[in-house]
Structures are given as structure tokens and as C-alpha cells.
Tab-separated table of C-alpha atoms in Angstrom:
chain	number	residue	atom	x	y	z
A	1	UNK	CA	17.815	23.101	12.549
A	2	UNK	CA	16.954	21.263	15.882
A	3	UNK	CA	15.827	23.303	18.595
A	4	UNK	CA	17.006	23.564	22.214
A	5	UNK	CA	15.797	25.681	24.919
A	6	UNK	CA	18.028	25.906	28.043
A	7	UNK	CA	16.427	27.555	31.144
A	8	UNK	CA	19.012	29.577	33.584
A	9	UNK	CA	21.103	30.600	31.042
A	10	UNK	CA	22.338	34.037	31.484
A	11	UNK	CA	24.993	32.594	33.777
A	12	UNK	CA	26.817	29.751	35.361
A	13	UNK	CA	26.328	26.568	33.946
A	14	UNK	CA	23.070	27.209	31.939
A	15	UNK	CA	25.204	30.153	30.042
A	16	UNK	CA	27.888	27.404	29.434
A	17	UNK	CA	24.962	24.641	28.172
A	18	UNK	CA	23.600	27.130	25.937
A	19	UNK	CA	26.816	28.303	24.200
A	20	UNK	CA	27.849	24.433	23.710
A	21	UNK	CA	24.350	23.502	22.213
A	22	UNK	CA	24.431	26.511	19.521
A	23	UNK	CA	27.965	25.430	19.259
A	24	UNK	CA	27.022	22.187	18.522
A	25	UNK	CA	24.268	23.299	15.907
A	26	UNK	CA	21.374	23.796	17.552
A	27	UNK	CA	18.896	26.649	17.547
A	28	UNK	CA	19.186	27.917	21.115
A	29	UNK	CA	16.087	29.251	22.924
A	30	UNK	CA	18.310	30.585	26.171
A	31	UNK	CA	15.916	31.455	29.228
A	32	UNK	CA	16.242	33.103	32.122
A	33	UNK	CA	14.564	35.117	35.190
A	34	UNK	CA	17.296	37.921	34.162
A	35	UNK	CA	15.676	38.894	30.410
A	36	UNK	CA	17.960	41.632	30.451
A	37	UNK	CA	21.378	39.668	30.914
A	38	UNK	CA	19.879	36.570	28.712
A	39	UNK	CA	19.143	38.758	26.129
A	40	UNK	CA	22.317	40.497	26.117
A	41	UNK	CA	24.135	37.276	26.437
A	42	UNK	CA	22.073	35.869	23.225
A	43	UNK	CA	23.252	38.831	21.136
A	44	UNK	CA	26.745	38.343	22.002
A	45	UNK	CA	26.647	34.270	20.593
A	46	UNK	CA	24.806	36.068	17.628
A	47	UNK	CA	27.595	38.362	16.838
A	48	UNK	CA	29.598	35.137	16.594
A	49	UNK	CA	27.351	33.479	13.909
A	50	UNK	CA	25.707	31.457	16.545
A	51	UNK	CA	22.042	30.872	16.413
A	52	UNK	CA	20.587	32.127	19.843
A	53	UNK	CA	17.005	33.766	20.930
A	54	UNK	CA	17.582	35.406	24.338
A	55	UNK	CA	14.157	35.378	26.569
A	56	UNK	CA	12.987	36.160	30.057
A	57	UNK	CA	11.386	33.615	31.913
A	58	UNK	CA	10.301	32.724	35.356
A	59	UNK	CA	10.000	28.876	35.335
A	60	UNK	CA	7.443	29.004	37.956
A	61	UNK	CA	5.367	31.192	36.385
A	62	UNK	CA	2.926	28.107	34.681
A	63	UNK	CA	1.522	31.151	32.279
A	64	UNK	CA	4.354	32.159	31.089
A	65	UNK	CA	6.096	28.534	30.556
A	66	UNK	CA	3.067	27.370	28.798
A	67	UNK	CA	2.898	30.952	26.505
A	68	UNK	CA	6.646	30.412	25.501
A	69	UNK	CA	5.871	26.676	24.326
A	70	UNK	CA	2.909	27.767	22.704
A	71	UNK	CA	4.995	30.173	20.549
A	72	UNK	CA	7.791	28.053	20.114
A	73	UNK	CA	6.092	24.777	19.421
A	74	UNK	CA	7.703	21.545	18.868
A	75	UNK	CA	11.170	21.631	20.312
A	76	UNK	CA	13.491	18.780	19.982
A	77	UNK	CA	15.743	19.167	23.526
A	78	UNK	CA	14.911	21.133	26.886
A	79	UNK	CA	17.563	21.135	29.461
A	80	UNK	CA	16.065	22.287	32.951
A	81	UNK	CA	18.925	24.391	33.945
A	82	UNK	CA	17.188	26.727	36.537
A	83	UNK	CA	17.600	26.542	40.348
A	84	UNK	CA	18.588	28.186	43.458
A	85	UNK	CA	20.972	27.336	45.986
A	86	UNK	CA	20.199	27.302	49.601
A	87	UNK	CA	22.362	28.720	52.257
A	88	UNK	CA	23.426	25.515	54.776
A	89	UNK	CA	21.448	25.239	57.432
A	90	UNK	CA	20.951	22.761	59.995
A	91	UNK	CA	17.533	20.864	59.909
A	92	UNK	CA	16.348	22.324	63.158
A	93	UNK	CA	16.589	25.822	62.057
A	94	UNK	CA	15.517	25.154	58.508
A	95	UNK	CA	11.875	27.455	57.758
A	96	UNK	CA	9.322	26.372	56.162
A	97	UNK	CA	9.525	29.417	53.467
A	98	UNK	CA	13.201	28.287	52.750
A	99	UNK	CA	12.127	25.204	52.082
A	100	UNK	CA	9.432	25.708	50.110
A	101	UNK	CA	11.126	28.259	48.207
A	102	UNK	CA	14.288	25.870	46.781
A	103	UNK	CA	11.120	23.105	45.968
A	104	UNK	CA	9.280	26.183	43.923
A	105	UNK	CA	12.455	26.454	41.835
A	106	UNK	CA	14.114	23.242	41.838
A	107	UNK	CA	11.820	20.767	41.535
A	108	UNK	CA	8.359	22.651	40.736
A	109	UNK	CA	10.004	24.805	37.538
A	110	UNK	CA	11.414	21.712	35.882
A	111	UNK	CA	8.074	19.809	36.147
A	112	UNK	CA	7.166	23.103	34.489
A	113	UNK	CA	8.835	23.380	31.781
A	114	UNK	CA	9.374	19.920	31.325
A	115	UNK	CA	5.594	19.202	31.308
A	116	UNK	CA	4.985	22.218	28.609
A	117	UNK	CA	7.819	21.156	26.622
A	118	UNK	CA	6.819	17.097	26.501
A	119	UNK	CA	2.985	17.772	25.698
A	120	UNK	CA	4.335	19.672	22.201
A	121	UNK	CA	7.155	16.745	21.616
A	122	UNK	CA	5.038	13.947	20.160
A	123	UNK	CA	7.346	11.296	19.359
A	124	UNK	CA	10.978	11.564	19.932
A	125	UNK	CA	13.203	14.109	21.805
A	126	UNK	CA	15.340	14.759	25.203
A	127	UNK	CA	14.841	16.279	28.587
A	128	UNK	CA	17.982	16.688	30.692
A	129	UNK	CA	17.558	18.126	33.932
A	130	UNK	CA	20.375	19.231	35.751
A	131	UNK	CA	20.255	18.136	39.241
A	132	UNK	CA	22.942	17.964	41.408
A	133	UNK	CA	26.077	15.317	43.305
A	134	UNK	CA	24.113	16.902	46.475
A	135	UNK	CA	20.844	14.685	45.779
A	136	UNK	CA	23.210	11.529	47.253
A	137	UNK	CA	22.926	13.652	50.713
A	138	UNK	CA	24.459	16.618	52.655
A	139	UNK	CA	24.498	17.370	56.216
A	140	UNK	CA	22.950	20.744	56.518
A	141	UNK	CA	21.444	21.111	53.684
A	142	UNK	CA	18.565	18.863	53.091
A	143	UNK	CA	16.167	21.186	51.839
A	144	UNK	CA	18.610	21.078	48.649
A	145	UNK	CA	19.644	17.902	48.685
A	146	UNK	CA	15.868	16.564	49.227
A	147	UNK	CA	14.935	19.112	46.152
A	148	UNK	CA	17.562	17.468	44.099
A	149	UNK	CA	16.812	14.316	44.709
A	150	UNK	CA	13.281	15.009	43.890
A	151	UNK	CA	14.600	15.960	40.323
A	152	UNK	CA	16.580	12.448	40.002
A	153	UNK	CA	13.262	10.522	41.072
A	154	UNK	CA	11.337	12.416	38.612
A	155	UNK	CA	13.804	12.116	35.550
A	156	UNK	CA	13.156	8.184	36.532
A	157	UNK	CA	9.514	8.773	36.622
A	158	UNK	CA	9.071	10.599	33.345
A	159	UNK	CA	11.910	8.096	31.360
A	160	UNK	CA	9.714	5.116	32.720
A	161	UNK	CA	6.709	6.672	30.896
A	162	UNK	CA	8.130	8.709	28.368
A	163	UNK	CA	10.395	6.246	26.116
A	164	UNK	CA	6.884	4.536	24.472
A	165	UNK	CA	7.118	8.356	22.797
A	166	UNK	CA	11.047	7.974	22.198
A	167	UNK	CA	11.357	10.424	24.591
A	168	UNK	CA	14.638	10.415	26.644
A	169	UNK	CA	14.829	11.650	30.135
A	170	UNK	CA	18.588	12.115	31.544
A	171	UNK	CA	19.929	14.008	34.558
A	172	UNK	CA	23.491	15.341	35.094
A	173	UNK	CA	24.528	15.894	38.515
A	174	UNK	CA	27.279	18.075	38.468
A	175	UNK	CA	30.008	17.966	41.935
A	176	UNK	CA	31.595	21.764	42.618
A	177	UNK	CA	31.208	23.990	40.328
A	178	UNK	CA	33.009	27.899	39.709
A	179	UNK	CA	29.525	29.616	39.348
A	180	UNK	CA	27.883	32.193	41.726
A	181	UNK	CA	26.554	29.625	43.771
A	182	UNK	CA	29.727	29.691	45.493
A	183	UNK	CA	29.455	33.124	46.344
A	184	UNK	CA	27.236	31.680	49.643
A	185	UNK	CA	30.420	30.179	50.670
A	186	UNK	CA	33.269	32.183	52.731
A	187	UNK	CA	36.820	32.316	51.185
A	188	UNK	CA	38.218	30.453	53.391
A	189	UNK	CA	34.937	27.604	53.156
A	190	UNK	CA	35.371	28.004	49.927
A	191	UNK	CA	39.060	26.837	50.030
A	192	UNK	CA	38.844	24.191	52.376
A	193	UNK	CA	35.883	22.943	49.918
A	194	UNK	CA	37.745	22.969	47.089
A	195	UNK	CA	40.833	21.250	48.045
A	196	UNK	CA	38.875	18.738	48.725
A	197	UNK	CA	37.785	18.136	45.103
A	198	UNK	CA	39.462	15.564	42.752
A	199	UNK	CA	40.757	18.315	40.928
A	200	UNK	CA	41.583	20.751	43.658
A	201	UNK	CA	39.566	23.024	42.467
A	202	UNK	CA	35.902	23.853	41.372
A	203	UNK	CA	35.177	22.494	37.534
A	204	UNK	CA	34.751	25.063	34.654
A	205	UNK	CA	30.738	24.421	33.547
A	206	UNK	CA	32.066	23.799	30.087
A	207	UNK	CA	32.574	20.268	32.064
A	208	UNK	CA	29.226	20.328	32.646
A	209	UNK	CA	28.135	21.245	29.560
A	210	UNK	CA	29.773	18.557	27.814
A	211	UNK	CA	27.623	15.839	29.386
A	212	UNK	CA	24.852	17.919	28.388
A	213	UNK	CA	26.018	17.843	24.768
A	214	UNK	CA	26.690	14.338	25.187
A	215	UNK	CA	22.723	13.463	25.909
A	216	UNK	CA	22.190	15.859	23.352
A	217	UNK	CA	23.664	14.465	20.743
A	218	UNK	CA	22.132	12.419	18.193
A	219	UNK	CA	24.389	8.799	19.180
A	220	UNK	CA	23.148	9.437	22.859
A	221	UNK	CA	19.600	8.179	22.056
A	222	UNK	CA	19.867	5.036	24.281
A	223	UNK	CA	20.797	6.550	27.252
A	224	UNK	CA	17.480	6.711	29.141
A	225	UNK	CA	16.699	7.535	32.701
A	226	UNK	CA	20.310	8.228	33.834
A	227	UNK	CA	22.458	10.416	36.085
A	228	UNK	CA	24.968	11.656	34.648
A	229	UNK	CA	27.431	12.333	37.569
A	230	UNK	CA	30.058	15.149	36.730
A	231	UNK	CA	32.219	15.753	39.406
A	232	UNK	CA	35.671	14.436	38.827
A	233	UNK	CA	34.546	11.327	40.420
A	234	UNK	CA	34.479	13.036	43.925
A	235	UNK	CA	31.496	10.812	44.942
A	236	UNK	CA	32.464	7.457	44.185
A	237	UNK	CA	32.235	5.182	46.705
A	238	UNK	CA	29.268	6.523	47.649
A	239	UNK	CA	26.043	4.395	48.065
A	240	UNK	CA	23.710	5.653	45.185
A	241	UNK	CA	19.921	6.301	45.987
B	1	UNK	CA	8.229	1.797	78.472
B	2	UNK	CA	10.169	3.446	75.340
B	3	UNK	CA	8.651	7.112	74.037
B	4	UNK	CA	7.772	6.948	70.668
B	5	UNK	CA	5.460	9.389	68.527
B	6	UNK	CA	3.260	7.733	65.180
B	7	UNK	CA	2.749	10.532	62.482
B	8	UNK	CA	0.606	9.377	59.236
B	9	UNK	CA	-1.185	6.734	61.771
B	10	UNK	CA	-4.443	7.680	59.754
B	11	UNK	CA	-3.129	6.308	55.964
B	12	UNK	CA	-2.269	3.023	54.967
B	13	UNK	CA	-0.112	0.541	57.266
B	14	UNK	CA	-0.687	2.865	59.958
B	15	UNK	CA	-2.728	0.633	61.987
B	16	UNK	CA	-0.471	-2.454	61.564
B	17	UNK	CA	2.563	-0.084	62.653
B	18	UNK	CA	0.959	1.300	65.941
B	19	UNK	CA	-0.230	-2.329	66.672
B	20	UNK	CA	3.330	-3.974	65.961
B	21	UNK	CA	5.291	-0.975	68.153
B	22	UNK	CA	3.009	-1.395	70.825
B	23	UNK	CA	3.538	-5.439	70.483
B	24	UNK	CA	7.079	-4.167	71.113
B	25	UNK	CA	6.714	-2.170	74.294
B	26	UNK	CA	6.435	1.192	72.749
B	27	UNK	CA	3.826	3.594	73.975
B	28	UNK	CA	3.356	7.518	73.542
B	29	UNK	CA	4.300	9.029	76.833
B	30	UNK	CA	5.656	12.472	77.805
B	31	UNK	CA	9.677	12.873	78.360
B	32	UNK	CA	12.373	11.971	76.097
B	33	UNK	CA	11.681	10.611	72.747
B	34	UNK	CA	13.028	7.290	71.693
B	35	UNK	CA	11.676	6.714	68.177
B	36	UNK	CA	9.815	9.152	65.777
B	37	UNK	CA	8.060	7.322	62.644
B	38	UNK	CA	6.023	9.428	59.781
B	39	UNK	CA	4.012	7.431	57.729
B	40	UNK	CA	3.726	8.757	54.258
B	41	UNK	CA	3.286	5.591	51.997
B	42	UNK	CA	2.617	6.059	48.067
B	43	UNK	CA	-0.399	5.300	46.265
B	44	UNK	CA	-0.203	5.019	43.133
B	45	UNK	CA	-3.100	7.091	41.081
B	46	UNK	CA	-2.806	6.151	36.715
B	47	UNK	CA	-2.105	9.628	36.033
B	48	UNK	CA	0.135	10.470	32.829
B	49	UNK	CA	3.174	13.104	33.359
B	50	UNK	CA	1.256	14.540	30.723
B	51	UNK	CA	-1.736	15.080	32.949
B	52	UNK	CA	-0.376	15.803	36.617
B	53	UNK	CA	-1.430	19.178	37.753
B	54	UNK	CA	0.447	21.490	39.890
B	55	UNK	CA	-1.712	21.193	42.713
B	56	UNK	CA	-0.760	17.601	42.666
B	57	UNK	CA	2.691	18.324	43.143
B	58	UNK	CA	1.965	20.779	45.276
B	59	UNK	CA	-0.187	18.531	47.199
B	60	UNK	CA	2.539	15.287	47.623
B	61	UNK	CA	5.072	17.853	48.450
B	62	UNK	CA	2.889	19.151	51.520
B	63	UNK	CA	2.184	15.404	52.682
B	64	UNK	CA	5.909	14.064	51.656
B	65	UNK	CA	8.365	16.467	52.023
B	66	UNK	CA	7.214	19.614	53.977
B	67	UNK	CA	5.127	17.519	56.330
B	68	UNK	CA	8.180	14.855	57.406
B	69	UNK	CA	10.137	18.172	57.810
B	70	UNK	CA	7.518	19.796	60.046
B	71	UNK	CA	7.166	16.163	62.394
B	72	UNK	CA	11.029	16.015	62.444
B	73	UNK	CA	11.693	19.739	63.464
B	74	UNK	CA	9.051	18.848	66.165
B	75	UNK	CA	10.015	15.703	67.891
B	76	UNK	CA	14.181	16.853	67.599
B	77	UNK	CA	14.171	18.905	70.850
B	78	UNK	CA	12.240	15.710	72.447
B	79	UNK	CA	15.194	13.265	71.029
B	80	UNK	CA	18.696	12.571	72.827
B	81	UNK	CA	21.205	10.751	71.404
B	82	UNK	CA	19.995	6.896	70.863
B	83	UNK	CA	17.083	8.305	69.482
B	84	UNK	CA	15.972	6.641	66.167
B	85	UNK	CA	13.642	8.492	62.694
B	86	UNK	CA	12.025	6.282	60.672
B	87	UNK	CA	10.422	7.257	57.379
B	88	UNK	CA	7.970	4.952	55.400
B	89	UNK	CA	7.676	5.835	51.851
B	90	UNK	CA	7.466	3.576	48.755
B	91	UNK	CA	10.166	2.473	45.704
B	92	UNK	CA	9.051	5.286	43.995
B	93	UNK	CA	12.209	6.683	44.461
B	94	UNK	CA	13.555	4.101	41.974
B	95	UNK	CA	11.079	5.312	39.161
B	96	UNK	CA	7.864	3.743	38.226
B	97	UNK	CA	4.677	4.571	36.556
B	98	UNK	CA	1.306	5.869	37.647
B	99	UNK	CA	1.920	9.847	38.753
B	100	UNK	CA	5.443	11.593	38.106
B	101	UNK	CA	4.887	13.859	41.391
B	102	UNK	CA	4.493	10.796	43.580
B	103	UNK	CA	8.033	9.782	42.511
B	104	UNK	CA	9.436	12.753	42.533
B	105	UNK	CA	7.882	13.232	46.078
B	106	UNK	CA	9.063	9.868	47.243
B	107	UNK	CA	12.809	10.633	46.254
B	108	UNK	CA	13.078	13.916	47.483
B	109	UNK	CA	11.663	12.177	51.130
B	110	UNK	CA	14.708	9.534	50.804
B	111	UNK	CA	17.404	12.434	50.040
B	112	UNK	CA	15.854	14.406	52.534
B	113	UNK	CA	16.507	11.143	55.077
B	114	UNK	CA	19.908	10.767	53.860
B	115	UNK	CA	20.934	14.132	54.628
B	116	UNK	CA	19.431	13.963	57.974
B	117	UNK	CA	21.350	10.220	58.867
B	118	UNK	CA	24.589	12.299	57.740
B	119	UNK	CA	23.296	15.400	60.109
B	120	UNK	CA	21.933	13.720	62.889
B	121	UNK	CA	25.395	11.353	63.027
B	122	UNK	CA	26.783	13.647	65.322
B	123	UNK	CA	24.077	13.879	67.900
B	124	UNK	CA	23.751	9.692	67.718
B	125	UNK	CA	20.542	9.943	65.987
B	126	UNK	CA	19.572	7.707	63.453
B	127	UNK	CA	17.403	8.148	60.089
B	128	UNK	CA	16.390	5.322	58.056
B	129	UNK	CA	13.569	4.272	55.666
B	130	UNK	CA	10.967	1.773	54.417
B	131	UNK	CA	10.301	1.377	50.891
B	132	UNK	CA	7.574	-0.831	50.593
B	133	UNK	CA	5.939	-1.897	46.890
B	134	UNK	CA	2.453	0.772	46.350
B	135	UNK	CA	-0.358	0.743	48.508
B	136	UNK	CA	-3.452	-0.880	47.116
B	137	UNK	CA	-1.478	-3.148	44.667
B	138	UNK	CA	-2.056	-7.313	44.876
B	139	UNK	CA	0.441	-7.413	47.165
B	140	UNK	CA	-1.408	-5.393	49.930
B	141	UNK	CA	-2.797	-8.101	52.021
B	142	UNK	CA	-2.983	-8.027	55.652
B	143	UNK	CA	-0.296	-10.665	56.372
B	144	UNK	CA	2.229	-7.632	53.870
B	145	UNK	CA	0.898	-5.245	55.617
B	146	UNK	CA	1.749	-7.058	59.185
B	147	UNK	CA	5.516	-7.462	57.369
B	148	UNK	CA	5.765	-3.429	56.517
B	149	UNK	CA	5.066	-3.207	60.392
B	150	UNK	CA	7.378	-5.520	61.728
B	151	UNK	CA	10.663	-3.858	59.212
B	152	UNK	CA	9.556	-0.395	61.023
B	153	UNK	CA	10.199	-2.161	64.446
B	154	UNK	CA	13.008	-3.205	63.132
B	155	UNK	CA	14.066	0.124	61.684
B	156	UNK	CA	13.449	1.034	64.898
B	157	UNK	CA	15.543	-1.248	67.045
B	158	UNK	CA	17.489	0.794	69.823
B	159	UNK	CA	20.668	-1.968	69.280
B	160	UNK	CA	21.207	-1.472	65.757
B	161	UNK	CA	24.080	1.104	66.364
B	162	UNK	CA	25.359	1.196	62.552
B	163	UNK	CA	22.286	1.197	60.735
B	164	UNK	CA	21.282	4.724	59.471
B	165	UNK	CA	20.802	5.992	56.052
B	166	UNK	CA	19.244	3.396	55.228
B	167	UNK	CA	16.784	2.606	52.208
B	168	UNK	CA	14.922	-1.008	53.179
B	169	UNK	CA	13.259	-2.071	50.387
B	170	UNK	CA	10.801	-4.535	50.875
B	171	UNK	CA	8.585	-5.236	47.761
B	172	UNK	CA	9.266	-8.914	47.051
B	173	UNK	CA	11.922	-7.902	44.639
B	174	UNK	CA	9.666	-5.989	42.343
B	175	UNK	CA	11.670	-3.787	42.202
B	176	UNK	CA	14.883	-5.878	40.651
B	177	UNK	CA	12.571	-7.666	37.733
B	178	UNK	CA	12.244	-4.282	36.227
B	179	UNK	CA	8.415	-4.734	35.909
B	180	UNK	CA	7.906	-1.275	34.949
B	181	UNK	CA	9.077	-1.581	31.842
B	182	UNK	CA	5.881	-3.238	30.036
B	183	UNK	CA	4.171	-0.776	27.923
B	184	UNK	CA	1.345	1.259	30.448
């Protein structure tokens, strides 16, 4: 049984990832900063003859990334799932610790776990690193945006490098999504923001978690280096970086 | 006289840029500021993704991302409307070999422009950027480097009204004869 380990996955979209992967066969490792909820979570897809390990795990924490792999060893798929929103704020206002703090996350726990996870793969498997339709740019909030678009230019990086190993490196930027990411938002914002979507409404992350099935799946091994955008088709039109 | 501040004049084209704005009549002077530039072009190290370290990424973040953030936050109460940004980075962005955390460091500076273009719209301030091919390559002659000068002047132009947001690529087309893609 091929192995998967999805990081943020006691809620949101990562819960929805990791549900569709065991769905879909695989032997889910589901991570997440919340042990408690993961693990609960994990015994729940269990229950349901689904195979699912539920662990804590802070993807910056180097030690702890590099302990898990260790254990685990070769894993066939890793979907960096993790991250943090960041409340909008104009550019002028913007600290230094905010910033830094949605980089730590974002863009510093993928390279994480992506780096502890490709030095066990060997030949063949798939990182899919969920950025975001925010990395094509946001007024007031390009702390996120930049930290997104930092995950894009290093899903390039590693798929330039990485397919001599038959390695495949895919994003998926999802658009709006109902998670508790939205919680930052007020109801009203929230509204307005939503009306504005293709759908009129924020997607269900089992929309997201379809396109990470999709790069998952065993036909999907020529898709290299891509981003998957997932939002209804909200940003077309749009220049692409 | 036009105001303009040079961060990054210490790395690589930074000479040729402070020699081809003040060929253009722009000078560092107190009072409003016309035209900020950070300089933070890529050079490539051979490093495998295998064998970055985190202090590299931390490191390329400081320069590449917190840095440009830290120079813009400081010359926006200087700039009025008119006033022009202009980042020079590399076509790292685009994905290439030779140190993930450069890449990744170089895209995140190009969303973090295109964000501010879409910010600073509404105060008539506009963000653009250079993508030049890697510093130290066989392209990097003096007569390129005099060329990556001149496309920040003209990044810089105070008549180019419509121009912001802006990824200039200027590497020779490089970047279209996907010449990554030989075996490293």
C-alpha cells in the first residue's frame, strides 16, 4: 500500500486531502500542529475501514520533521498542506514578526518537510504543495501573497531538479475556500467576498482535494512543475507570474 | 534634480545602475522621493534541494524578501503619488537549477511586487521588476551589465503612466529555450 503523508490535516482542506487519499487507497500519515484533533480525526477514518495514522507535528520544527521521516521511511506522496493565513494589512503597517511568521509556516515548513521527505524518496514519487490563487497578487496582503508565491517558485525549482529522480513536483492553488481561514473575515466581508466568486460562494475542500487526488494518482505522472489553479476559474484573465 | 534612493548598490549591477540613474539626472537628495530601486540580483550557487540548509533559506529570505520589505516601508512616507519602486531580481521566479531557496526567494520578491503595484495603484505609485539571467553566468559582461542598468532607468521612467506590475525579463530569451531542462 502506497504511502501519503498530508501535513495540516486535522481541518480545512488538509482534513479533506487526507480523507480523499485513504479514500483513494493510500496509507495516510495525517499531520498536524493539533496531535490531539489529528489523532482523533485519524481514528474516526479508521472506524470506517480507512487506513489512517494520526500524528502531531510542527512543520517548522526541523527535529521533529526529520524524526517522523526517519520512522516512516520511504514514502511515495507528501502533500504540504500546512499554513497560516495573515490578517490584511496594508504594506506600511505590515511588522516584521508578521511577516516573518507566515514565511516560517508557509514557505519554510514545506521546504521542511519536503526536503525530509525527497532525501528518503530515491527514484520516483510526488510532492504537491498547496499554495494558493493569492500568489498571482493581493492588495493588502503581500506578506501572504509573497509567501505563496515563494511556494510556486520553489515547486518550479525542485520539479526542474527533481524529475532526473522521477520525482514530480505540483502545486494547487486553491481560490476561496469554506475553511477557518475565513473566520479573519467579517460577515458582511465575508459576503461581499463571496458573491464575488464564480460560484457565489466559497468551494467545499473536497474541490480541492480532488486536484490533489488527481496529481496523486498513478496516470498523473507527467504532470510536472504545475499549478494547479482551483478556484472556479475566478482568476482567469489574470496575467500569470 | 529627481530624488531617488539605491538599496543593494554594494552587489552585482549596482555600480552600472547608480552610474546609468545618475546619467539620467537622478541624484540622492533630501525631500520627496521620486524613485526607490533595491537591488537584490540572484546568484546562482550548484547547490542540490537535497543539500540547501535552513540557514540558506533563512539567509535569501533576509536579503530578498524581508529586506525589500524593510527599504519599501522606509522610503513610502518619502513617496507621493508619481513616485515609482523598482525591484531587480533574476528569472528565478520561472524555476531553474542551482539552489531551490534562491528561487523560491526570487518568486516570493515578484509576488510580493505584484501585490504592492495592486496596493500602491491607489496612491499613483508604481512597482515593477527586472529579471535579468544569473549573475556571474557568460552572459555577465560589462556591456549586459550596462543593459540591466539602462531597463532600471527605464523601469523607472516618470512618463510611463500604465506600466506597473510588471515582470521585465531580460535574459536574451533564456528563459523561452527551456535550457534548464538538460540533465545538471
Amino acid at each position: 500500500m502506497a504511502t501519503a503523508v498530508v501535513t495540516g490535516a486535522a481541518r480545512g482542506i488538509g482534513h479533506a486531502i487526507a480523507g480523499r487519499l485513504a479514500a483513494d487507497g493510500f496509507s495516510v500519515v495525517a499531520a498536524d500542529i493539533d496531535g490531539g484533533l489529528v489523532e482523533a480525526a485519524a481514528a474516526g477514518w479508521r472506524a470506517a475501514g480507512l487506513s489512517v495514522e494520526g500524528v502531531g507535528l510542527d512543520v517548522r520544527d526541523r527535529a521533529a520533521v526529520s524524526a517522523l521521516f526517519e520512522r516512516l521511511g520511504r514514502v511515495d506522496v507528501v502533500v504540504n498542506n500546512a499554513g497560516i493565513a495573515a490578517a490584511l494589512v496594508g504594506l506600511a503597517e505590515l511588522t516584521q514578526e508578521a511577516l516573518r511568521r507566515v514565511f516560517a509556516v508557509n514557505l519554510q515548513g514545506t521546504f521542511i518537510v519536503a526536503q525530509e521527505a525527497v532525501r528518503r524518496m530515491g527514484q520516483g514519487g510526488r510532492v504537491i504543495n498547496i499554495a494558493s490563487r493569492g500568489y498571482l497578487g493581493g492588495a493588502g496582503a503581500a506578506h501572504y501573497v509573497a509567501s505563496k508565491a515563494a511556494v510556486v517558485g520553489l515547486t518550479r525549482a525542485m520539479a526542474v531538479e527533481l524529475r532526473w529522480q522521477g520525482i514530480t513536483v505540483n502545486a494547487v492553488a486553491p481560490g476561496m475556500v469554506a475553511t477557518r481561514m475565513l473566520d479573519d473575515f467579517t460577515p458582511a466581508m465575508r459576503g461581499a467576498l463571496e458573491a464575488r466568486e464564480p460560484s457565489g460562494a466559497a468551494a467545499d475542500p473536497a474541490a480541492i482535494a480532488a486536484s490533489v487526488s488527481f496529481l496523486a494518482s498513478a496516470g498523473a505522472g507527467f504532470v510536472n512543475g504545475q499549478v494547479l489553479l482551483t478556484d472556479g476559474g475566478k482568476c482567469v484573465g489574470m496575467p500569470p507570474l | 534634480m529627481t530624488n531617488m534612493v539605491l538599496v543593494g548598490a554594494e552587489r552585482a549591477f549596482g555600480a552600472e545602475i547608480a552610474a546609468a540613474l545618475a546619467a539620467a539626472g537622478y541624484a540622492a537628495g533630501d525631500g520627496a522621493l521620486d524613485v526607490l530601486v533595491v537591488n537584490v540580483p540572484v546568484v546562482v550557487g550548484a547547490v542540490r534541494f537535497a543539500d540547501v540548509s535552513d540557514a540558506d533559506l533563512a539567509d535569501t529570505l533576509e536579503t530578498m524578501v524581508f529586506g525589500v520589505v524593510e527599504a519599501v516601508q522606509a522610503a513610502l512616507p518619502r513617496m507621493a503619488a508619481g513616485g515609482r519602486i523598482v525591484v531587480v531580481a533574476a528569472r528565478g521566479h520561472l524555476g531553474a537549477w542551482g539552489g531551490a531557496h534562491l528561487m523560491a526567494g526570487n518568486a516570493a520578491l515578484i509576488g510580493l511586487m505584484r501585490s504592492m503595484a495592486l496596493e500602491f495603484s491607489e496612491r499613483g505609485i508604481r512597482v515593477n521588476a527586472l529579471a535579468p539571467d544569473f549573475v556571474g553566468q557568460r552572459w555577465d559582461t560589462p556591456a549586459a551589465r550596462a543593459e540591466v542598468a539602462e531597463a532600471v532607468v527605464f523601469l523607472a521612467r516618470a512618463d510611463m503612466h500604465m506600466l506597473t506590475g510588471q515582470t521585465l525579463l531580460l535574459d536574451a530569451a533564456r528563459s523561452m529555450r527551456m535550457v534548464e531542462s538538460r540533465r545538471q
